[in-house]
DNA sequence: TCTGGGGTCCTAGGACCC
DNA sequence: TCTGGGGTCCTAGGACCC
């Protein structure tokens, strides 16, 4: 029998911070901010203290923050004030000014991410990485994977992760990924939920359509406008009607999802499709008036992207830019070049040409650089790439 | 003083080829 | 001389996820 687990670390970022600052347990804490100037003072505050004994009173508060960041995670105590993921920090400060503010520390979260995934792999090798804090695990052929519908292995993995990291997680086990993902939400935190096919009507159909992984705010809104609020209501709609209303592919998929059908395999390895770097400025910049500043950021992004490519061993040939204007509208341009590259100057050159094709009257809040059509760097490609780099060096010029 | 950063996948039109 | 039908690649935008 196919048994798939979805494992979700409980509030990973906040939990990692609580390991460092146990005195914050139970308090409203918000983790957010970015790398920009406004966040540097915040970062410095924590660096100047010793880890051991910062009294709660001396932690920075949300009300003192002045940057453009968003909330990455909020503890349960903070969520009660209506603040949560993706909310702007300045807005959050109005709802819960006294909340303690911690800067995000991705390096630290990644460390724990590696640790919990390695722990799983020692027990169950069929694991699919789904980002920093969650994975799918195929229990189907795992020794003992069928016992109690997967509960025995789920419990074992949960305990192994806690012993290795001090962190808790929640696990759902079901006939497929779709249902496992929903099941892992059922008993948070530190819970296990086992779902069988026959639980569909009682446990899945009462849920909101939005609980289906893949139905976001837009699709949910449209479903609601047709009087479809729950998965059960979605399930009784004609598949043909869904296809006519949402498109062939989406409609057919929605119908399957509502009936708990999902054949996607657990994918243990995959190659990246694209790599990108982007940054939001401290203040909106104008292409002409802030030319020097923009140009410097642009070059830096290209250099970072090139470094990322080289470190990961990839080359790419579709190079693109992303702009976000002060009105939050986004524009992208990309261009496929003849030769694969991982060279900063070649990227900067192609991205510069893209920039010339996009309107630049409005001020910008974000600039990004992306590379796609990736290939793994191998010996056969080295000659082509070095030639391309030579050409790029020769044709390099200022584009702003 | 609203609204981060890094991704994937889908759609849709046009170019181009057979 | 008014009109085909695929298939693939490229580009721009958008939905969605973590």
Short mmCIF file of C-alpha atoms (C1' of nucleotides) in Angstrom, two decimals:
data_model
loop_
_atom_site.label_atom_id
_atom_site.label_comp_id
_atom_site.label_asym_id
_atom_site.label_seq_id
_atom_site.Cartn_x
_atom_site.Cartn_y
_atom_site.Cartn_z
CA UNK A 1 0.00 0.00 0.00
CA UNK A 2 1.26 3.47 -0.86
CA UNK A 3 1.96 5.43 2.33
CA UNK A 4 3.40 8.92 2.02
CA UNK A 5 4.42 11.11 4.94
CA UNK A 6 4.61 14.88 5.03
CA UNK A 7 6.79 16.23 7.81
CA UNK A 8 6.66 19.86 8.81
CA UNK A 9 8.95 21.40 11.43
CA UNK A 10 6.90 23.32 14.01
CA UNK A 11 7.58 27.07 13.58
CA UNK A 12 11.19 26.27 12.68
CA UNK A 13 12.61 29.79 12.79
CA UNK A 14 10.95 30.75 16.05
CA UNK A 15 11.88 27.40 17.62
CA UNK A 16 15.54 27.81 16.68
CA UNK A 17 15.52 31.28 18.23
CA UNK A 18 13.98 29.87 21.42
CA UNK A 19 16.84 27.39 21.67
CA UNK A 20 19.16 30.42 21.82
CA UNK A 21 16.93 32.65 23.92
CA UNK A 22 14.82 30.37 26.14
CA UNK A 23 13.82 33.41 28.20
CA UNK A 24 11.51 34.42 25.32
CA UNK A 25 9.28 31.37 25.67
CA UNK A 26 5.62 32.35 25.74
CA UNK A 27 6.25 35.97 24.75
CA UNK A 28 5.09 37.69 21.56
CA UNK A 29 8.13 37.44 19.28
CA UNK A 30 8.37 38.41 15.65
CA UNK A 31 11.20 37.37 13.34
CA UNK A 32 11.77 39.48 10.27
CA UNK A 33 13.70 42.19 8.54
CA UNK A 34 16.31 41.74 5.86
CA UNK A 35 19.87 42.69 5.15
CA UNK A 36 19.44 46.37 4.57
CA UNK A 37 20.68 49.37 6.51
CA UNK A 38 17.70 49.58 8.83
CA UNK A 39 18.31 46.01 9.88
CA UNK A 40 22.00 46.35 10.57
CA UNK A 41 21.53 48.11 13.90
CA UNK A 42 19.13 45.36 14.91
CA UNK A 43 21.65 42.71 13.97
CA UNK A 44 24.36 44.59 15.84
CA UNK A 45 22.25 44.70 18.98
CA UNK A 46 22.23 40.94 19.17
CA UNK A 47 25.90 40.62 18.30
CA UNK A 48 26.90 42.98 21.10
CA UNK A 49 25.17 40.84 23.71
CA UNK A 50 26.43 37.54 24.92
CA UNK A 51 24.09 34.68 24.09
CA UNK A 52 23.69 33.57 27.67
CA UNK A 53 21.83 36.16 29.65
CA UNK A 54 20.12 39.00 27.85
CA UNK A 55 17.25 40.03 30.09
CA UNK A 56 13.93 40.13 28.30
CA UNK A 57 13.64 43.86 28.96
CA UNK A 58 16.64 44.69 26.83
CA UNK A 59 15.46 42.99 23.63
CA UNK A 60 14.54 45.33 20.74
CA UNK A 61 10.83 45.92 20.25
CA UNK A 62 8.84 46.00 17.04
CA UNK A 63 7.91 49.61 17.77
CA UNK A 64 11.55 50.72 17.34
CA UNK A 65 11.92 49.28 13.85
CA UNK A 66 12.10 51.62 10.85
CA UNK A 67 12.86 49.44 7.82
CA UNK A 68 10.99 47.86 4.91
CA UNK A 69 11.04 44.29 6.12
CA UNK A 70 8.20 41.82 6.51
CA UNK A 71 7.45 39.26 9.18
CA UNK A 72 8.92 35.88 8.40
CA UNK A 73 7.55 34.11 11.46
CA UNK A 74 5.62 35.13 14.55
CA UNK A 75 5.17 33.12 17.73
CA UNK A 76 1.69 32.06 18.77
CA UNK A 77 1.62 34.78 21.45
CA UNK A 78 2.29 37.37 18.73
CA UNK A 79 -0.24 35.89 16.31
CA UNK A 80 -2.98 36.63 18.81
CA UNK A 81 -2.44 40.29 18.01
CA UNK A 82 -3.17 39.61 14.37
CA UNK A 83 0.40 39.70 13.16
CA UNK A 84 1.74 36.91 11.00
CA UNK A 85 3.82 35.87 8.02
CA UNK A 86 4.30 38.37 5.17
CA UNK A 87 2.83 41.31 7.10
CA UNK A 88 4.95 44.46 6.84
CA UNK A 89 6.89 45.12 10.05
CA UNK A 90 5.81 48.76 10.17
CA UNK A 91 2.20 47.66 9.98
CA UNK A 92 2.76 44.94 12.55
CA UNK A 93 4.23 47.51 14.95
CA UNK A 94 0.85 49.23 15.05
CA UNK A 95 -0.90 45.99 16.03
CA UNK A 96 1.64 44.77 18.57
CA UNK A 97 4.30 47.42 19.34
CA UNK A 98 5.64 45.62 22.41
CA UNK A 99 6.47 42.42 20.49
CA UNK A 100 10.13 41.46 20.60
CA UNK A 101 11.83 41.69 17.24
CA UNK A 102 14.55 39.27 16.17
CA UNK A 103 16.47 39.52 12.90
CA UNK A 104 16.23 36.52 10.58
CA UNK A 105 19.28 34.29 10.68
CA UNK A 106 18.96 32.00 7.67
CA UNK A 107 22.41 30.50 8.14
CA UNK A 108 21.36 29.20 11.54
CA UNK A 109 17.98 27.88 10.29
CA UNK A 110 19.72 26.12 7.40
CA UNK A 111 22.04 24.42 9.88
CA UNK A 112 19.07 22.93 11.71
CA UNK A 113 17.40 22.15 8.40
CA UNK A 114 20.40 20.07 7.33
CA UNK A 115 20.45 18.37 10.72
CA UNK A 116 16.82 17.26 10.72
CA UNK A 117 16.95 16.11 7.09
CA UNK A 118 20.10 14.07 7.70
CA UNK A 119 18.36 12.50 10.68
CA UNK A 120 15.43 11.46 8.48
CA UNK A 121 17.69 10.11 5.74
CA UNK A 122 19.32 7.74 8.19
CA UNK A 123 15.92 6.19 8.85
CA UNK A 124 14.08 6.64 5.55
CA UNK A 125 16.10 7.29 2.36
CA UNK A 126 13.12 8.12 0.12
CA UNK A 127 12.89 11.78 1.09
CA UNK A 128 11.85 14.77 -1.02
CA UNK A 129 13.20 18.17 0.00
CA UNK A 130 10.48 20.82 0.00
CA UNK A 131 12.38 23.76 1.37
CA UNK A 132 13.98 24.63 4.65
CA UNK A 133 11.33 23.25 7.01
CA UNK A 134 9.43 20.45 5.30
CA UNK A 135 9.85 17.18 3.42
CA UNK A 136 7.87 14.29 1.99
CA UNK A 137 8.92 10.76 2.88
CA UNK A 138 7.84 7.60 1.06
CA UNK A 139 6.97 4.97 3.68
CA UNK A 140 5.58 2.47 1.13
CA UNK A 141 8.63 0.21 0.94
CA UNK A 142 10.24 1.25 4.20
CA UNK A 143 10.57 -1.65 6.67
CA UNK A 144 7.82 -1.09 9.23
CA UNK A 145 6.41 1.75 7.11
CA UNK A 146 2.95 0.16 6.98
CA UNK A 147 2.60 -0.47 10.71
CA UNK A 148 -0.37 1.39 12.16
CA UNK A 149 -0.72 3.15 8.82
CA UNK A 150 2.71 4.73 9.22
CA UNK A 151 2.35 5.91 12.79
CA UNK A 152 5.19 3.73 14.10
CA UNK A 153 7.78 5.18 11.71
CA UNK A 154 6.39 8.69 12.10
CA UNK A 155 6.86 8.42 15.86
CA UNK A 156 10.39 7.05 15.43
CA UNK A 157 11.42 9.90 13.12
CA UNK A 158 9.83 12.51 15.37
CA UNK A 159 11.82 11.25 18.33
CA UNK A 160 15.07 11.00 16.38
CA UNK A 161 14.68 14.62 15.22
CA UNK A 162 13.96 15.83 18.72
CA UNK A 163 16.99 13.99 20.10
CA UNK A 164 19.24 15.43 17.39
CA UNK A 165 17.96 19.02 17.37
CA UNK A 166 15.70 19.72 20.35
CA UNK A 167 13.01 20.68 17.85
CA UNK A 168 9.52 19.27 17.33
CA UNK A 169 7.72 18.52 14.10
CA UNK A 170 4.31 17.40 12.89
CA UNK A 171 3.73 14.47 10.56
CA UNK A 172 0.83 13.42 8.36
CA UNK A 173 0.77 10.01 6.71
CA UNK A 174 -1.67 9.32 3.88
CA UNK A 175 -2.06 7.47 0.56
CA UNK A 176 -0.43 10.38 -1.34
CA UNK A 177 1.38 13.71 -1.04
CA UNK A 178 -1.72 15.85 -1.37
CA UNK A 179 -3.47 14.23 1.59
CA UNK A 180 -0.28 13.86 3.64
CA UNK A 181 0.33 17.60 3.36
CA UNK A 182 -3.15 18.34 4.69
CA UNK A 183 -2.84 15.68 7.40
CA UNK A 184 0.36 17.16 8.82
CA UNK A 185 -1.68 20.25 9.77
CA UNK A 186 -4.22 18.30 11.78
CA UNK A 187 -2.28 17.81 15.02
CA UNK A 188 0.14 20.71 15.32
CA UNK A 189 2.46 21.06 17.12
CA UNK A 190 4.37 17.85 17.75
CA UNK A 191 1.52 15.73 16.37
CA UNK A 192 0.93 12.80 14.09
CA UNK A 193 -2.11 12.29 11.89
CA UNK A 194 -2.86 9.14 9.94
CA UNK A 195 -5.25 9.34 7.01
CA UNK A 196 -6.74 6.55 4.90
CA UNK A 197 -8.72 6.72 1.71
CA UNK A 198 -11.95 6.10 3.61
CA UNK A 199 -11.35 9.24 5.72
CA UNK A 200 -11.89 11.49 2.70
CA UNK A 201 -15.50 12.46 3.39
CA UNK A 202 -15.17 12.85 7.14
CA UNK A 203 -11.77 14.55 7.39
CA UNK A 204 -11.05 16.25 4.08
CA UNK A 205 -14.38 17.33 2.62
CA UNK A 206 -15.29 19.67 5.50
CA UNK A 207 -12.06 21.67 4.96
CA UNK A 208 -11.85 24.97 3.07
CA UNK A 209 -10.66 24.69 -0.54
CA UNK A 210 -7.71 26.91 0.39
CA UNK A 211 -6.30 23.96 2.39
CA UNK A 212 -5.46 22.23 -0.88
CA UNK A 213 -1.81 22.87 -1.65
CA UNK A 214 -2.03 24.70 -4.98
CA UNK A 215 -5.25 26.62 -4.39
CA UNK A 216 -4.15 30.11 -3.47
CA UNK A 217 -6.00 33.38 -2.77
CA UNK A 218 -7.05 33.95 -6.41
CA UNK A 219 -8.46 30.50 -7.13
CA UNK A 220 -10.12 30.46 -3.71
CA UNK A 221 -11.83 33.77 -4.41
CA UNK A 222 -13.11 32.51 -7.74
CA UNK A 223 -14.36 29.27 -6.21
CA UNK A 224 -16.19 31.23 -3.52
CA UNK A 225 -17.83 33.40 -6.16
CA UNK A 226 -19.41 30.20 -7.49
CA UNK A 227 -20.55 29.21 -4.02
CA UNK A 228 -17.78 26.66 -3.48
CA UNK A 229 -16.29 27.05 0.00
CA UNK A 230 -15.35 23.52 1.05
CA UNK A 231 -13.52 20.66 -0.62
CA UNK A 232 -16.72 18.63 -0.38
CA UNK A 233 -18.58 21.27 -2.39
CA UNK A 234 -15.76 21.21 -4.92
CA UNK A 235 -15.93 17.42 -5.17
CA UNK A 236 -19.57 17.36 -6.25
CA UNK A 237 -19.04 19.76 -9.16
CA UNK A 238 -18.88 18.25 -12.62
CA UNK A 239 -15.31 17.89 -13.81
CA UNK A 240 -16.34 19.34 -17.19
CA UNK A 241 -17.76 22.43 -15.50
CA UNK A 242 -14.51 22.93 -13.57
CA UNK A 243 -12.52 22.56 -16.78
CA UNK A 244 -14.70 25.12 -18.57
CA UNK A 245 -14.44 27.54 -15.65
CA UNK A 246 -10.79 27.18 -14.60
CA UNK A 247 -9.15 25.80 -17.73
CA UNK A 248 -8.55 22.21 -18.86
CA UNK A 249 -5.58 21.47 -16.72
CA UNK A 250 -6.49 23.33 -13.54
CA UNK A 251 -10.10 22.16 -13.67
CA UNK A 252 -9.16 18.51 -14.07
CA UNK A 253 -6.59 18.82 -11.31
CA UNK A 254 -9.07 20.50 -8.93
CA UNK A 255 -11.54 17.68 -9.49
CA UNK A 256 -8.91 15.03 -8.75
CA UNK A 257 -7.65 16.91 -5.69
CA UNK A 258 -11.13 17.21 -4.23
CA UNK A 259 -11.48 13.43 -4.55
CA UNK A 260 -8.14 12.90 -2.83
CA UNK A 261 -6.43 11.62 -5.98
CA UNK A 262 -2.75 12.41 -6.48
CA UNK A 263 -0.21 10.17 -8.21
CA UNK A 264 2.85 12.42 -7.92
CA UNK A 265 5.91 10.44 -6.85
CA UNK A 266 8.26 11.39 -4.03
CA UNK A 267 11.21 12.91 -5.89
CA UNK A 268 14.50 12.40 -4.09
CA UNK A 269 16.67 14.38 -6.51
CA UNK A 270 16.12 17.31 -8.83
CA UNK A 271 18.07 19.92 -10.77
CA UNK A 272 17.34 23.63 -10.39
CA UNK A 273 15.51 25.41 -13.23
CA UNK A 274 16.73 28.90 -12.46
CA UNK A 275 18.83 30.86 -9.99
CA UNK A 276 18.22 34.47 -9.05
CA UNK A 277 19.21 37.36 -6.83
CA UNK A 278 17.03 40.33 -6.03
CA UNK A 279 16.96 43.19 -3.60
CA UNK A 280 14.50 45.77 -2.36
CA UNK A 281 16.06 49.19 -1.83
CA UNK A 282 15.96 51.19 1.39
CA UNK A 283 14.19 53.91 -0.59
CA UNK A 284 12.75 53.94 -4.10
CA UNK A 285 15.36 54.77 -6.72
CA UNK A 286 15.06 56.53 -10.06
CA UNK A 287 16.91 55.18 -13.10
CA UNK A 288 18.25 58.61 -14.03
CA UNK A 289 18.55 60.50 -10.76
CA UNK A 290 19.98 57.54 -8.82
CA UNK A 291 21.89 56.08 -11.71
CA UNK A 292 25.16 55.51 -9.86
CA UNK A 293 23.52 53.79 -6.91
CA UNK A 294 21.36 51.59 -9.13
CA UNK A 295 24.26 50.68 -11.33
CA UNK A 296 26.33 49.59 -8.34
CA UNK A 297 23.48 47.43 -7.00
CA UNK A 298 22.93 45.96 -10.45
CA UNK A 299 26.57 44.99 -10.80
CA UNK A 300 26.64 43.52 -7.30
CA UNK A 301 23.57 41.36 -8.01
CA UNK A 302 25.21 40.03 -11.18
CA UNK A 303 28.38 39.24 -9.27
CA UNK A 304 26.45 37.45 -6.54
CA UNK A 305 24.53 35.48 -9.15
CA UNK A 306 27.75 34.49 -10.91
CA UNK A 307 29.24 33.38 -7.59
CA UNK A 308 26.13 31.32 -6.84
CA UNK A 309 26.35 29.64 -10.24
CA UNK A 310 30.04 28.84 -9.89
CA UNK A 311 29.66 27.54 -6.35
CA UNK A 312 26.84 25.23 -7.45
CA UNK A 313 28.59 24.23 -10.68
CA UNK A 314 26.00 25.50 -13.15
CA UNK A 315 26.00 27.61 -16.28
CA UNK A 316 22.95 29.17 -17.88
CA UNK A 317 21.92 30.91 -21.07
CA UNK A 318 18.64 32.69 -20.40
CA UNK A 319 19.46 35.87 -18.53
CA UNK A 320 16.77 38.16 -17.23
CA UNK A 321 15.92 41.06 -14.99
CA UNK A 322 13.02 41.82 -12.70
CA UNK A 323 11.90 45.29 -11.69
CA UNK A 324 9.32 46.31 -9.17
CA UNK A 325 8.06 49.86 -9.50
CA UNK A 326 7.02 52.13 -6.65
CA UNK A 327 3.40 51.15 -7.37
CA UNK A 328 4.38 47.50 -6.77
CA UNK A 329 3.82 46.53 -10.40
CA UNK A 330 6.41 44.07 -11.65
CA UNK A 331 8.11 43.85 -15.03
CA UNK A 332 10.44 41.16 -16.30
CA UNK A 333 12.59 40.93 -19.43
CA UNK A 334 14.81 38.09 -20.44
CA UNK A 335 17.03 37.10 -23.28
CA UNK A 336 18.54 33.82 -24.34
CA UNK A 337 22.17 34.16 -25.34
CA UNK A 338 24.14 31.80 -27.58
CA UNK A 339 26.67 30.53 -25.09
CA UNK A 340 26.23 29.15 -21.59
CA UNK A 341 27.85 31.32 -18.96
CA UNK A 342 28.52 31.71 -15.26
CA UNK A 343 30.49 34.91 -15.73
CA UNK A 344 29.53 38.10 -13.88
CA UNK A 345 30.42 40.41 -16.76
CA UNK A 346 28.57 38.34 -19.34
CA UNK A 347 25.53 38.28 -17.10
CA UNK A 348 25.80 42.00 -16.43
CA UNK A 349 26.02 42.66 -20.17
CA UNK A 350 22.97 40.58 -21.13
CA UNK A 351 20.99 41.86 -18.15
CA UNK A 352 21.93 45.41 -19.16
CA UNK A 353 20.40 44.84 -22.60
CA UNK A 354 17.22 43.58 -20.93
CA UNK A 355 17.10 46.73 -18.83
CA UNK A 356 17.07 48.83 -22.00
CA UNK A 357 13.80 47.19 -23.08
CA UNK A 358 11.80 48.09 -19.99
CA UNK A 359 10.11 51.41 -19.09
CA UNK A 360 12.15 53.37 -16.56
CA UNK A 361 10.06 56.45 -15.92
CA UNK A 362 8.69 55.33 -12.56
CA UNK A 363 10.85 54.92 -9.50
CA UNK A 364 11.96 51.42 -8.63
CA UNK A 365 11.69 49.60 -5.31
CA UNK A 366 13.26 46.31 -6.38
CA UNK A 367 15.82 45.06 -8.84
CA UNK A 368 16.58 41.41 -9.57
CA UNK A 369 18.71 39.33 -11.91
CA UNK A 370 17.89 35.79 -12.95
CA UNK A 371 19.45 33.04 -15.00
CA UNK A 372 17.64 30.04 -16.43
CA UNK A 373 18.09 27.30 -19.05
CA UNK A 374 20.70 25.88 -16.71
CA UNK A 375 23.16 23.13 -17.45
CA UNK A 376 25.59 21.37 -15.17
CA UNK A 377 29.09 22.52 -15.89
CA UNK A 378 31.14 19.75 -17.48
CA UNK A 379 34.43 19.49 -19.32
CA UNK A 380 32.89 19.62 -22.80
CA UNK A 381 31.43 23.04 -22.11
CA UNK A 382 34.50 24.70 -20.67
CA UNK A 383 35.91 25.81 -24.05
CA UNK A 384 32.63 27.41 -25.13
CA UNK A 385 32.30 29.20 -21.83
CA UNK A 386 35.79 30.64 -21.73
CA UNK A 387 35.35 31.96 -25.26
CA UNK A 388 32.06 33.56 -24.27
CA UNK A 389 33.70 35.11 -21.24
CA UNK A 390 36.45 36.60 -23.38
CA UNK A 391 33.85 38.22 -25.64
CA UNK A 392 31.96 39.47 -22.61
CA UNK A 393 35.08 41.07 -21.16
CA UNK A 394 35.71 42.87 -24.41
CA UNK A 395 32.22 44.18 -24.84
CA UNK A 396 31.69 45.21 -21.27
CA UNK A 397 30.41 48.74 -20.92
CA UNK A 398 28.36 50.97 -18.71
CA UNK A 399 24.67 50.57 -19.38
CA UNK A 400 23.09 52.98 -16.96
"C1'" DT B 1 6.60 54.28 5.91
"C1'" DC B 2 2.04 48.89 3.57
"C1'" DT B 3 3.80 44.76 0.90
"C1'" DG B 4 11.24 40.05 1.42
"C1'" DG B 5 13.73 36.70 -1.29
"C1'" DG B 6 14.14 32.50 -3.73
"C1'" DG B 7 11.89 29.35 -6.27
"C1'" DT B 8 8.35 26.28 -9.66
"C1'" DC B 9 4.85 25.79 -12.98
"C1'" DC B 10 1.32 27.37 -16.27
"C1'" DT B 11 -0.59 30.18 -20.05
"C1'" DA B 12 -0.57 32.49 -24.22
"C1'" DG B 13 1.07 34.63 -28.39
"C1'" DG B 14 4.48 34.90 -32.01
"C1'" DA B 15 8.36 33.01 -34.65
"C1'" DC B 16 9.83 29.38 -37.17
"C1'" DC B 17 9.90 24.81 -39.12
"C1'" DC B 18 7.97 20.72 -41.41
"C1'" DT C 1 -4.34 34.10 -53.56
"C1'" DC C 2 -7.07 33.77 -48.49
"C1'" DT C 3 -5.44 29.57 -46.29
"C1'" DG C 4 -3.90 23.52 -42.35
"C1'" DG C 5 -2.02 21.78 -38.54
"C1'" DG C 6 1.49 20.22 -35.52
"C1'" DG C 7 5.66 20.91 -32.74
"C1'" DT C 8 9.18 23.59 -30.39
"C1'" DC C 9 11.43 27.60 -28.73
"C1'" DC C 10 11.25 32.16 -26.86
"C1'" DT C 11 9.27 35.78 -24.04
"C1'" DA C 12 6.12 38.18 -20.42
"C1'" DG C 13 3.18 37.80 -16.86
"C1'" DG C 14 0.96 35.70 -13.07
"C1'" DA C 15 -0.40 32.23 -9.47
"C1'" DC C 16 1.41 29.84 -5.96
"C1'" DC C 17 4.67 27.91 -2.43
"C1'" DC C 18 8.20 28.00 1.42
#
